[in-house]
Short mmCIF file of C-alpha atoms and ligand atoms in Angstrom, two decimals:
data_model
loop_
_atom_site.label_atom_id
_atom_site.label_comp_id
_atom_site.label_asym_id
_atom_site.label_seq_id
_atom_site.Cartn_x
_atom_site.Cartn_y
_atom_site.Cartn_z
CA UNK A 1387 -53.85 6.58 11.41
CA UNK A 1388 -54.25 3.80 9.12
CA UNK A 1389 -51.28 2.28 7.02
CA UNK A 1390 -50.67 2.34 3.44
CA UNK A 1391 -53.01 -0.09 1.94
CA UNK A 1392 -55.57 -0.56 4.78
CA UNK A 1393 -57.75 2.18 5.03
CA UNK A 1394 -60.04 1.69 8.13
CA UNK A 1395 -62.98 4.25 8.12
CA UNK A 1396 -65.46 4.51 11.45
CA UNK A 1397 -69.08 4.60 9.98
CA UNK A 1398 -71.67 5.76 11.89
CA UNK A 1399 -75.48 5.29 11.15
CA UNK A 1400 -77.85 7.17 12.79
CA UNK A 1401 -78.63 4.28 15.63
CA UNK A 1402 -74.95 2.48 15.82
CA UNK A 1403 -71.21 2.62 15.72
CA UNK A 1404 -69.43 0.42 14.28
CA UNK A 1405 -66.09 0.06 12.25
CA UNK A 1406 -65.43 -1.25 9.27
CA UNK A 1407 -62.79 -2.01 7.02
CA UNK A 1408 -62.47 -0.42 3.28
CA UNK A 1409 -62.30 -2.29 0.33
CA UNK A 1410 -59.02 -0.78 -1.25
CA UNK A 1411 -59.23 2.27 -3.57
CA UNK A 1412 -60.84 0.87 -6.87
CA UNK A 1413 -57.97 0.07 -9.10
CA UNK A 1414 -55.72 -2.16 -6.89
CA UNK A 1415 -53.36 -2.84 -9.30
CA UNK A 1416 -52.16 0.52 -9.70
CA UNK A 1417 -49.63 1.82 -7.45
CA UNK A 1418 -51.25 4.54 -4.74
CA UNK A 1419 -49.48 6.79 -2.26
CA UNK A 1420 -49.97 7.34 1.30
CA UNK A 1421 -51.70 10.65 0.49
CA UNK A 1422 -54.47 8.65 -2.15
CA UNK A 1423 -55.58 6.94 1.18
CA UNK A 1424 -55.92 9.99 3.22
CA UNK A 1425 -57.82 11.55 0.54
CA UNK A 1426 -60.21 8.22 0.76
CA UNK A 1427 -60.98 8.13 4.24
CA UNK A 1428 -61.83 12.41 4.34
CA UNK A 1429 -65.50 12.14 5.78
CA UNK A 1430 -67.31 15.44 4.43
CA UNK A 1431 -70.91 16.48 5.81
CA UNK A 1432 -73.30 17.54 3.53
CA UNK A 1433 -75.96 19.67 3.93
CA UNK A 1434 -78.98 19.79 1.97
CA UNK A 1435 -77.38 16.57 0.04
CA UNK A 1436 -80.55 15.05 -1.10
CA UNK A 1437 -81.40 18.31 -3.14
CA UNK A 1438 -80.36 19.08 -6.84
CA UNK A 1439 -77.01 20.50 -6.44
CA UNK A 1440 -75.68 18.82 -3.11
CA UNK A 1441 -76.91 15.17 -4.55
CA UNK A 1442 -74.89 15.80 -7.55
CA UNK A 1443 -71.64 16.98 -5.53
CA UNK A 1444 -72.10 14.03 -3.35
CA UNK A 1445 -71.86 12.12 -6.47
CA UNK A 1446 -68.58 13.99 -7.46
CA UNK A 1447 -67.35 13.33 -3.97
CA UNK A 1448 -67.92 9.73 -3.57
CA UNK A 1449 -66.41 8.97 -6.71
CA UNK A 1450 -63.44 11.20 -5.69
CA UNK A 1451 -63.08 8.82 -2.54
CA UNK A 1452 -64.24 10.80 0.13
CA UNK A 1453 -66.63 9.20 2.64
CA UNK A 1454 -69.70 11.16 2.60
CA UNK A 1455 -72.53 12.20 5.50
CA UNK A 1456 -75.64 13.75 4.38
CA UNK A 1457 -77.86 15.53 6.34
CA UNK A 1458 -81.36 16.96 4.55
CA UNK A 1459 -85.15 17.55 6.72
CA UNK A 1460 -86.61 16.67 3.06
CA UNK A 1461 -88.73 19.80 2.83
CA UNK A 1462 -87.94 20.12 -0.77
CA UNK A 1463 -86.00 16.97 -1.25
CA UNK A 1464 -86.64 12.87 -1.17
CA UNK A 1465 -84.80 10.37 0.81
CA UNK A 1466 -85.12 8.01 -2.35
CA UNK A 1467 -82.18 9.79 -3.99
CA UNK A 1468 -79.93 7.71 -1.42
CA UNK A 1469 -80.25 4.75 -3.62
CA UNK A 1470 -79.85 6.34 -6.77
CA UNK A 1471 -76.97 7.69 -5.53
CA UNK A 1472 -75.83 3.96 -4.69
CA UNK A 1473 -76.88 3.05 -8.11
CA UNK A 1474 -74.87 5.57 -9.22
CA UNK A 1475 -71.43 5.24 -7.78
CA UNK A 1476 -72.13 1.96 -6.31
CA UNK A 1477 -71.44 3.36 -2.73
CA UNK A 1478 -74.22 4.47 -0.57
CA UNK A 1479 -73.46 7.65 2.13
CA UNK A 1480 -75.03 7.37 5.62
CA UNK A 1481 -78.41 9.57 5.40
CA UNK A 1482 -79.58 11.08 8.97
CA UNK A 1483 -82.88 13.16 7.95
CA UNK A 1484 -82.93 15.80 10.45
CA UNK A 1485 -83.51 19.53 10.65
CA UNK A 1486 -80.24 22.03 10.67
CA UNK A 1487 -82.50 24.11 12.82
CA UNK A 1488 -82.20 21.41 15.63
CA UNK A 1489 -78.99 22.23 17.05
CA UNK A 1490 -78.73 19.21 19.91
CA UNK A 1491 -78.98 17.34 16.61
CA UNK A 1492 -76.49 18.91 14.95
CA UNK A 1493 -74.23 18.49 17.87
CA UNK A 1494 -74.91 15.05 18.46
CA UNK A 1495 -74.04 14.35 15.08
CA UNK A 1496 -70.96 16.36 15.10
CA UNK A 1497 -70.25 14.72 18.57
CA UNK A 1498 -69.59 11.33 16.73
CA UNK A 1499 -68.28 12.15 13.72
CA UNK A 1500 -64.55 13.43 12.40
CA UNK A 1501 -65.43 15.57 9.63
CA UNK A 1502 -62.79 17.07 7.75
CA UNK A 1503 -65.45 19.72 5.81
CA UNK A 1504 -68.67 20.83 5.68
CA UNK A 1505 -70.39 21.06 2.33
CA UNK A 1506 -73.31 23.73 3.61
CA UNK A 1507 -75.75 23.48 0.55
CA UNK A 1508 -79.28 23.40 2.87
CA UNK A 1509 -81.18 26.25 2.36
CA UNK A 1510 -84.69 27.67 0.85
CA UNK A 1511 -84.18 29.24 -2.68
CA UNK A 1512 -87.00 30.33 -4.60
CA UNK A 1513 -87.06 34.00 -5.22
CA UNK A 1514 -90.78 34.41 -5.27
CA UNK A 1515 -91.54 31.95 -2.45
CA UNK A 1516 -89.08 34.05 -0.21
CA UNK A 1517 -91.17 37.31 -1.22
CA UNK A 1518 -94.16 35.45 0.37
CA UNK A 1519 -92.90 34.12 3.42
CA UNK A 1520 -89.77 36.28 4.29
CA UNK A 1521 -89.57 35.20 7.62
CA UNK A 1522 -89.36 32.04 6.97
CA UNK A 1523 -86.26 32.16 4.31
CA UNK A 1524 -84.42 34.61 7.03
CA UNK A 1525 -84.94 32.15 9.64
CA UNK A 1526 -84.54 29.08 7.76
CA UNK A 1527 -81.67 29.80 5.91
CA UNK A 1528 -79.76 32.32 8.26
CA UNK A 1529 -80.47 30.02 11.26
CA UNK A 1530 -79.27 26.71 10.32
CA UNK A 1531 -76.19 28.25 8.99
CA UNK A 1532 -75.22 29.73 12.44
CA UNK A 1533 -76.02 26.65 14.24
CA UNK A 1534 -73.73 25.18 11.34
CA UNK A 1535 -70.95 27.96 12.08
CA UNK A 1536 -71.06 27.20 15.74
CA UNK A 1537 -70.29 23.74 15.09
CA UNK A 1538 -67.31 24.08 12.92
CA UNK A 1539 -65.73 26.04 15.60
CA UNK A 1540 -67.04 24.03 18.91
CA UNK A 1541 -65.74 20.52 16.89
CA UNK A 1542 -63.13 22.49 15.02
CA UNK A 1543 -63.71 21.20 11.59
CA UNK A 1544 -62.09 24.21 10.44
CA UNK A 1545 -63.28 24.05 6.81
CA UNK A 1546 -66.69 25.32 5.29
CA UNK A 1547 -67.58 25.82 1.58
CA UNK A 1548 -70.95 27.39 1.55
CA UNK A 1549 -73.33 28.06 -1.54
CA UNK A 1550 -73.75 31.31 -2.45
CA UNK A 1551 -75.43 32.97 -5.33
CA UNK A 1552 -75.15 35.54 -7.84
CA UNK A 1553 -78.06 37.35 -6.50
CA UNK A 1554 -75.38 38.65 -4.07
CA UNK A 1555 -74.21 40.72 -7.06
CA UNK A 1556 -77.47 42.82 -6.90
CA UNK A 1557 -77.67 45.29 -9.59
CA UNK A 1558 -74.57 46.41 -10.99
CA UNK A 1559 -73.42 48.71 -14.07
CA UNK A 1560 -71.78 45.48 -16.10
CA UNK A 1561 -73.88 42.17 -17.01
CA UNK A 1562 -70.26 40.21 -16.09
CA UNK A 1563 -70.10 40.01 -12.81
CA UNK A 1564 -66.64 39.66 -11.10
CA UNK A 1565 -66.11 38.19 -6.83
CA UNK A 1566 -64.35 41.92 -6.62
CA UNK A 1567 -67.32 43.96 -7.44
CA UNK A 1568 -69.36 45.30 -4.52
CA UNK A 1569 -72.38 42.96 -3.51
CA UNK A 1570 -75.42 43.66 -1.66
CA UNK A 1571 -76.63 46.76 -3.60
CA UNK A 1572 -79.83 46.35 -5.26
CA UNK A 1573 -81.13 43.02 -3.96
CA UNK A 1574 -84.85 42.67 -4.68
CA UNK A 1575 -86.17 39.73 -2.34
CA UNK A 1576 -85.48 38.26 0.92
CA UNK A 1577 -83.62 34.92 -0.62
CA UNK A 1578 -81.33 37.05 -2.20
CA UNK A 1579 -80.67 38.76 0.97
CA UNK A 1580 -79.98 35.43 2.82
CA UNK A 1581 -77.25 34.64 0.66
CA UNK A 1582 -75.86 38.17 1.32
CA UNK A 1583 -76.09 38.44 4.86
CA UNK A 1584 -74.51 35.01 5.04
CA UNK A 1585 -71.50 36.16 3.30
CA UNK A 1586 -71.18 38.96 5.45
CA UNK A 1587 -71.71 36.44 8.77
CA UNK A 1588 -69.16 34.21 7.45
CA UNK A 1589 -66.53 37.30 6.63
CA UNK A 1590 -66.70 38.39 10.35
CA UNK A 1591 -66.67 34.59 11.74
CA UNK A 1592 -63.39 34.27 9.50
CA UNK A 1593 -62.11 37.55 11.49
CA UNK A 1594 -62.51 36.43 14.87
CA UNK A 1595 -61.31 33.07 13.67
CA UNK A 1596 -58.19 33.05 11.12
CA UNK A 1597 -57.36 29.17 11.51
CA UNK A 1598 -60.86 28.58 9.50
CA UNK A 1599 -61.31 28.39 5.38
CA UNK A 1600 -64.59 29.39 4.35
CA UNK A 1601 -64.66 29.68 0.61
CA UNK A 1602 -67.99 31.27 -0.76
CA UNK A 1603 -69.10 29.29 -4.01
CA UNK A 1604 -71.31 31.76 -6.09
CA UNK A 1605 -73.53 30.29 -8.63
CA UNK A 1606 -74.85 31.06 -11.98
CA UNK A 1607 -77.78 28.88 -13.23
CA UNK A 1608 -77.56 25.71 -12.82
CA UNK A 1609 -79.24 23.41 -15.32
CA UNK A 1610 -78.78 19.18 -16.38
CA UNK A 1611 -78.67 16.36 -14.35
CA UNK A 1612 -76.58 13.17 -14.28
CA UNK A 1613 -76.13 11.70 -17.28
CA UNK A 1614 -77.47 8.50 -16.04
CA UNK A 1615 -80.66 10.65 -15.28
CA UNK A 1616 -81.69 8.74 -12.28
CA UNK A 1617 -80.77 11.92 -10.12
CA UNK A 1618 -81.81 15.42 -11.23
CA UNK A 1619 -83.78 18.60 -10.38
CA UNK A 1620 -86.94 17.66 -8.90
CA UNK A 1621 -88.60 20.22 -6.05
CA UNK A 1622 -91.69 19.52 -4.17
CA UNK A 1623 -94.21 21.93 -4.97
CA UNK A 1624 -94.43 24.44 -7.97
CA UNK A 1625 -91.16 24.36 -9.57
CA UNK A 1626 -89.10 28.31 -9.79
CA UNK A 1627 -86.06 27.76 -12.47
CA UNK A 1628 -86.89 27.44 -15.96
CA UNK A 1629 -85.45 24.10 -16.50
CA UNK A 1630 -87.59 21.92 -14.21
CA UNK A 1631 -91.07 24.13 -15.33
CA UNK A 1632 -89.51 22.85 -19.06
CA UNK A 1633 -89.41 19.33 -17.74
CA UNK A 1634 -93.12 19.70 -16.25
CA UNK A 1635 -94.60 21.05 -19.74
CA UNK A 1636 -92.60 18.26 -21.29
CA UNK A 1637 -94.33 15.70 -19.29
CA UNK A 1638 -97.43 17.61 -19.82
CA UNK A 1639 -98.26 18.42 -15.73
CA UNK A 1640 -97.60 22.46 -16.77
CA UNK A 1641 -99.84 23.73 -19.99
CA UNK A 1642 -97.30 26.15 -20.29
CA UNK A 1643 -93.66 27.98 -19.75
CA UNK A 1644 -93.96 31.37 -18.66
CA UNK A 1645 -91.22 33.38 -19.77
CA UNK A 1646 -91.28 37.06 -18.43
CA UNK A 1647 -90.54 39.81 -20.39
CA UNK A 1648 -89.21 40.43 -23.99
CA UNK A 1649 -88.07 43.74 -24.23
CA UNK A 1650 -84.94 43.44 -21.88
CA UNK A 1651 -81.98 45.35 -23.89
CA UNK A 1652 -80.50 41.71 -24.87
CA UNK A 1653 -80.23 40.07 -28.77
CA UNK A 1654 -83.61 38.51 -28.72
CA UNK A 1655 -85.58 40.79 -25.77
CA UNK A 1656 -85.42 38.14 -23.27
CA UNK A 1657 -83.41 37.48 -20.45
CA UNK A 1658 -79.89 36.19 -20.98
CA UNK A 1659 -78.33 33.56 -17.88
CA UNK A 1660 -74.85 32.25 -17.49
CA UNK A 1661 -76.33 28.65 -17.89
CA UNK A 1662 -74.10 25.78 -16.11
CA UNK A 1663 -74.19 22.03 -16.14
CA UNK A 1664 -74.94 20.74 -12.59
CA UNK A 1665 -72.24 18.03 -12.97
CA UNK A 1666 -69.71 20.63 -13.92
CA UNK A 1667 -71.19 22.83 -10.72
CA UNK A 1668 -70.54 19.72 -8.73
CA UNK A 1669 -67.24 19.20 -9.94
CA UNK A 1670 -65.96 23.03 -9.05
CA UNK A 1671 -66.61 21.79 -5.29
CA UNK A 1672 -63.93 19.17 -5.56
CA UNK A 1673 -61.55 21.67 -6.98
CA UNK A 1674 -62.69 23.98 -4.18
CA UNK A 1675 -62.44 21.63 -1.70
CA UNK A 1676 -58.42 20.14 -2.94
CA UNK A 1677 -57.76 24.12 -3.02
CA UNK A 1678 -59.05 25.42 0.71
CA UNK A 1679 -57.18 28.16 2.20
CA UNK A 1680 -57.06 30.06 5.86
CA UNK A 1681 -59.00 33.39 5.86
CA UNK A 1682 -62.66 33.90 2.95
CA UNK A 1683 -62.55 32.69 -0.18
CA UNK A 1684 -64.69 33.88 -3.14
CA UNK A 1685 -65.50 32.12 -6.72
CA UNK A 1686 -67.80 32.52 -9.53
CA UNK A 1687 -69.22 28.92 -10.77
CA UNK A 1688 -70.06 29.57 -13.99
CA UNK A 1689 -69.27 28.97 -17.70
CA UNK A 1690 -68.41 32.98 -18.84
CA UNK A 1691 -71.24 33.22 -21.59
CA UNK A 1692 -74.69 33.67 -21.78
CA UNK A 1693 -78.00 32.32 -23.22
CA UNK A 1694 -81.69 33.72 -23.22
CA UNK A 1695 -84.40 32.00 -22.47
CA UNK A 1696 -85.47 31.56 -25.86
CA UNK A 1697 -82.31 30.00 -26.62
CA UNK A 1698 -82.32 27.54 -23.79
CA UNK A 1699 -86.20 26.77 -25.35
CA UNK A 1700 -85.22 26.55 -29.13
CA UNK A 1701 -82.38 24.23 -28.24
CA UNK A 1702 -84.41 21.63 -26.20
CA UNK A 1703 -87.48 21.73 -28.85
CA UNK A 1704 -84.56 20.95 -31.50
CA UNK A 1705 -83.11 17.78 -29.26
CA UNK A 1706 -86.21 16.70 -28.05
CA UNK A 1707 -88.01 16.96 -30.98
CA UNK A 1708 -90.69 18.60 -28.42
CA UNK A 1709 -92.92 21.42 -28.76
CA UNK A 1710 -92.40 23.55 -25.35
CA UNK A 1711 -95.46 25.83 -25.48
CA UNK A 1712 -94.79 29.14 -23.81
CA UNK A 1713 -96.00 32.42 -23.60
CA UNK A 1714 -94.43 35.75 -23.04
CA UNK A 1715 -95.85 37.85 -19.92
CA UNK A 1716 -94.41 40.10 -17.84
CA UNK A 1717 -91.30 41.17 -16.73
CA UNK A 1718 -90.49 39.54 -12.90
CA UNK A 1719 -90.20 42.43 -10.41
CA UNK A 1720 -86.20 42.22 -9.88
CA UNK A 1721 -85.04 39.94 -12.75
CA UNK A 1722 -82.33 41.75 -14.37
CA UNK A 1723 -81.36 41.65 -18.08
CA UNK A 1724 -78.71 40.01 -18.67
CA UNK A 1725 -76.27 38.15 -15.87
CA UNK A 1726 -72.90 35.99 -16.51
CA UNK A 1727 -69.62 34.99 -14.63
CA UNK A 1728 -66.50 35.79 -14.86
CA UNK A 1729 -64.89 32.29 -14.11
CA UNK A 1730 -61.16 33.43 -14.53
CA UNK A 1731 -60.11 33.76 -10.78
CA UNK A 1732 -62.06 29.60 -10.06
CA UNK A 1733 -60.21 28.51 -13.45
CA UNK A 1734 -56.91 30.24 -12.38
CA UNK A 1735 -56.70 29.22 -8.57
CA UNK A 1736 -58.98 26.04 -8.58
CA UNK A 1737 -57.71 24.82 -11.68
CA UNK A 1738 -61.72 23.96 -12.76
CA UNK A 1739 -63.35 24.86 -15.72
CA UNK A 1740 -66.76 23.63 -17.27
CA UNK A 1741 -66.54 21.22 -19.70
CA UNK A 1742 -70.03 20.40 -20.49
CA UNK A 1743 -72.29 22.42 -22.81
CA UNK A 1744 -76.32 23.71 -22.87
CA UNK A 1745 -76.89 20.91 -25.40
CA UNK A 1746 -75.32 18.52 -22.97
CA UNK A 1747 -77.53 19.44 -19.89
CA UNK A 1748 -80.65 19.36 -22.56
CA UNK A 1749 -79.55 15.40 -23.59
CA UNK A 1750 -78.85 14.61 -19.80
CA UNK A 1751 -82.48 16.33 -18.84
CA UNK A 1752 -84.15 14.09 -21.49
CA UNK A 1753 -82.50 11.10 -20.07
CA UNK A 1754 -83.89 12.19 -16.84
CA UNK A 1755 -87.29 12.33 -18.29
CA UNK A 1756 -87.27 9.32 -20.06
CA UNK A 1757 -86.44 7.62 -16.56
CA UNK A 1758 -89.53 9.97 -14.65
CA UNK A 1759 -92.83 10.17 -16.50
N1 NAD B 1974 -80.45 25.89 -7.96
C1 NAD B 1974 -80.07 27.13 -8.16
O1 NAD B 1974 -80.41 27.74 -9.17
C2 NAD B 1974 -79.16 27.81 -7.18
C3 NAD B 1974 -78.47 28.97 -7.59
C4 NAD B 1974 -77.65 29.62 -6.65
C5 NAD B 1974 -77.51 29.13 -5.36
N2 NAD B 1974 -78.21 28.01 -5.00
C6 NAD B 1974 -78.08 27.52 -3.62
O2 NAD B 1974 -77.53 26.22 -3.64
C7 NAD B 1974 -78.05 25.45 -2.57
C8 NAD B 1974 -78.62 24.16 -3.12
O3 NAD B 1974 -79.60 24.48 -4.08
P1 NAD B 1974 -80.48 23.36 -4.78
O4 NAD B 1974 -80.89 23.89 -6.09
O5 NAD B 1974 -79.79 22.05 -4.70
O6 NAD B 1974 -81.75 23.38 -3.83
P2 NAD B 1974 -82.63 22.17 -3.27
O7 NAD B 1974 -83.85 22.77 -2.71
O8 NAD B 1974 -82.77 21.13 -4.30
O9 NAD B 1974 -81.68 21.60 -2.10
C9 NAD B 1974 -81.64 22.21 -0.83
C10 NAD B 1974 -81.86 21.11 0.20
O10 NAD B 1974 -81.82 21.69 1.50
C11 NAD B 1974 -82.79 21.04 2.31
N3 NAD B 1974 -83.09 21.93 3.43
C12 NAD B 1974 -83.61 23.19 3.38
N4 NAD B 1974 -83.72 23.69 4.62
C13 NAD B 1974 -83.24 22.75 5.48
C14 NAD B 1974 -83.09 22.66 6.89
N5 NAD B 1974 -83.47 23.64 7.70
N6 NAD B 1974 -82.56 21.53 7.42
C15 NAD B 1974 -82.18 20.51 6.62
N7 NAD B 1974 -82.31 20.53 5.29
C16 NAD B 1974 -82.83 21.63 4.72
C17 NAD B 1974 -83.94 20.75 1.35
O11 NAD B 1974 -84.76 19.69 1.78
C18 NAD B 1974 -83.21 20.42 0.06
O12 NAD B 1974 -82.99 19.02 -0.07
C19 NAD B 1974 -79.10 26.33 -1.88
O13 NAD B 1974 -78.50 26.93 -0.76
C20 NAD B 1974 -79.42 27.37 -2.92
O14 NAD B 1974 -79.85 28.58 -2.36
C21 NAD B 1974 -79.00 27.34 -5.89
#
């Protein structure tokens, strides 16, 4: 254990060892407790950490003073996010590109590492992608997160926040969804599914082992980027949530946004999402991670309201000062009407709330633009 005011941390690339001293927390002139330094040498290992929400919570992490691992295979993902994140927070986490489905890997890196959590954000997630390759999601996503269950028990890193969904929520009599309310009812595609079954997976893990904390992060919509914009939502392939298909008929790639169906039972006909800022997302997973508990844990990220689509367009077209063409088509097999959080248990127990607005995430997703033409 180091001392008050020399933190030592071990840092371990993917080819060598080697230790190396810490500069001191950032504002040396302030006094700072024994338990400040702890909380600076925490290594977490994040999965899935060079993707949209995991690079952001990195972000959140490293500027909270935790040392930070990152593991990502890149399939919808680039490794050049590294150095934005350096750009970002000025400190740069050690990247091993590697698949969660290799488990020697996994144990290798486990092998020489401490980690005091794991941040489990890895996964497939578009809804109609998974309807076209189901096997693939199932494996993909079910898979690596055994092989990531089986090393938080072999190493005993007894602490695992995993990203969940509200697809879990299925189809339900109420629009506000709640972590009491039964899940798994109603699910229309195999991502969905993932998400559920890996709740369930995790429950029973957490029965047959009460020493670890697994708290279940459920999501609402996640929109924004990084104020700085140099970080943000960018898939490979054809984009699935509305605000990076905005972004592409922004920058003129997409002729088009699709936005399916009108005639849902909500103010304007279209669909209505609990929208959240990605930063604000990211923040809720240090507030998880300061709050972990023995036994399953279960929050809502989200902001408590809703917006419809035509909102979320009308809004950007009045920033911007950008015409998004769209056209209105079909309702999606599935999509349901209308879908928000209730955040009261994550701003009761975890002390988090979000702070940050649509109008917000449309400035920060200009920004982002602006930087990516
Ligand atoms: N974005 C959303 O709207 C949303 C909503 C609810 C839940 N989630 C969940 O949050 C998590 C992160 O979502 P995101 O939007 O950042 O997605 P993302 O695709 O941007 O990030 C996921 C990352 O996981 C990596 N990955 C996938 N399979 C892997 C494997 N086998 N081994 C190693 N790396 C692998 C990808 O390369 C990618 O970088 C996902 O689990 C997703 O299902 C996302």
């Amino acid at each position: 254990m180091a001392e008050c005011g020399v933190a030592t941390r071990h840092h371990v690339s993917p080819t060598s060892v080697t230790i190396v001293k810490c500069a001191p927390p950032p504002t040396p002139t302030e006094a700072f407790s024994c338990h400040d330094i702890i909380t600076y040498m925490k290594k977490i290992l994040v999965t899935g950490g060079t993707g949209f929400i995991g690079s952001h919570t990195v972000v959140e992490l490293l500027n909270a003073g935790y040392d930070v691992d990152i593991i990502d295979n890149l399939c919808n993902s680039k490794a050049s996010v590294i150095d934005k994140i350096l750009e970002i927070t000025g400190k740069k986490p050690t990247f091993y590109q590697q698949d969660l489905l290799n488990q020697p890997a996994l144990d290798q890196l486990f092998q020489t590492n401490e980690y005091y959590a794991v941040m489990h954000f890895a996964g497939l997630k578009s809804v109609s992608e998974s309807q076209s390759k189901p096997y693939e999601y199932h494996h993909n996503n079910i898979v690596s997160t055994l092989n990531i269950i089986k090393c938080t028990l072999e190493y005993k890193v007894n602490r695992l926040i995993f990203s969940s969904s509200a697809t879990v929520y299925g189809t339900q009599d109420s629009p506000e969804c709640f972590e009491s309310m039964t899940t798994g009812q109603g699910i229309t595609n195999p991502y969905g599914r993932t998400k559920y079954f890996i709740e369930e997976i995790l429950k029973d893990v957490s029965a047959g082992h009460p020493e670890l904390s697994i708290t279940l992060l459920r999501y609402f919509n996640p929109i924004g980027n990084h104020p700085s914009g140099l970080i943000g939502e960018d898939p490979n392939g054809i984009p699935n949530n509305i605000m990076p298909v905005i972004i592409r008929v922004a920058q003129g790639k997409i002729a088009k946004l699709k936005v399916f169906g009108n005639d849902y039972d909500t103010p304007d006909g279209t669909g209505q999402r609990d929208f959240i800022h990605v930063v604000d997302l990211a923040k809720g997973h240090i507030a998880a991670l300061k709050h972990m508990q023995k036994g399953v844990n279960i929050y809502n990220l989200g902001t408590g309201t809703a917006n419809s689509v035509l909102e979320l367009i009308y809004s950007f077209e009045r920033i911007s000062g950008q015409k998004i063409p769209y056209e209105i088509v079909d309702r999606r097999p599935g999509d349901l009407g209308a879908v928000w959080a209730n955040p009261a248990k994550a701003n009761a127990e975890l002390g988090w709330k979000t702070q940050l607005t649509i109008e917000d995430a449309i400035t920060d997703t200009l920004q982002y633009l602006k930087l990516h033409q």
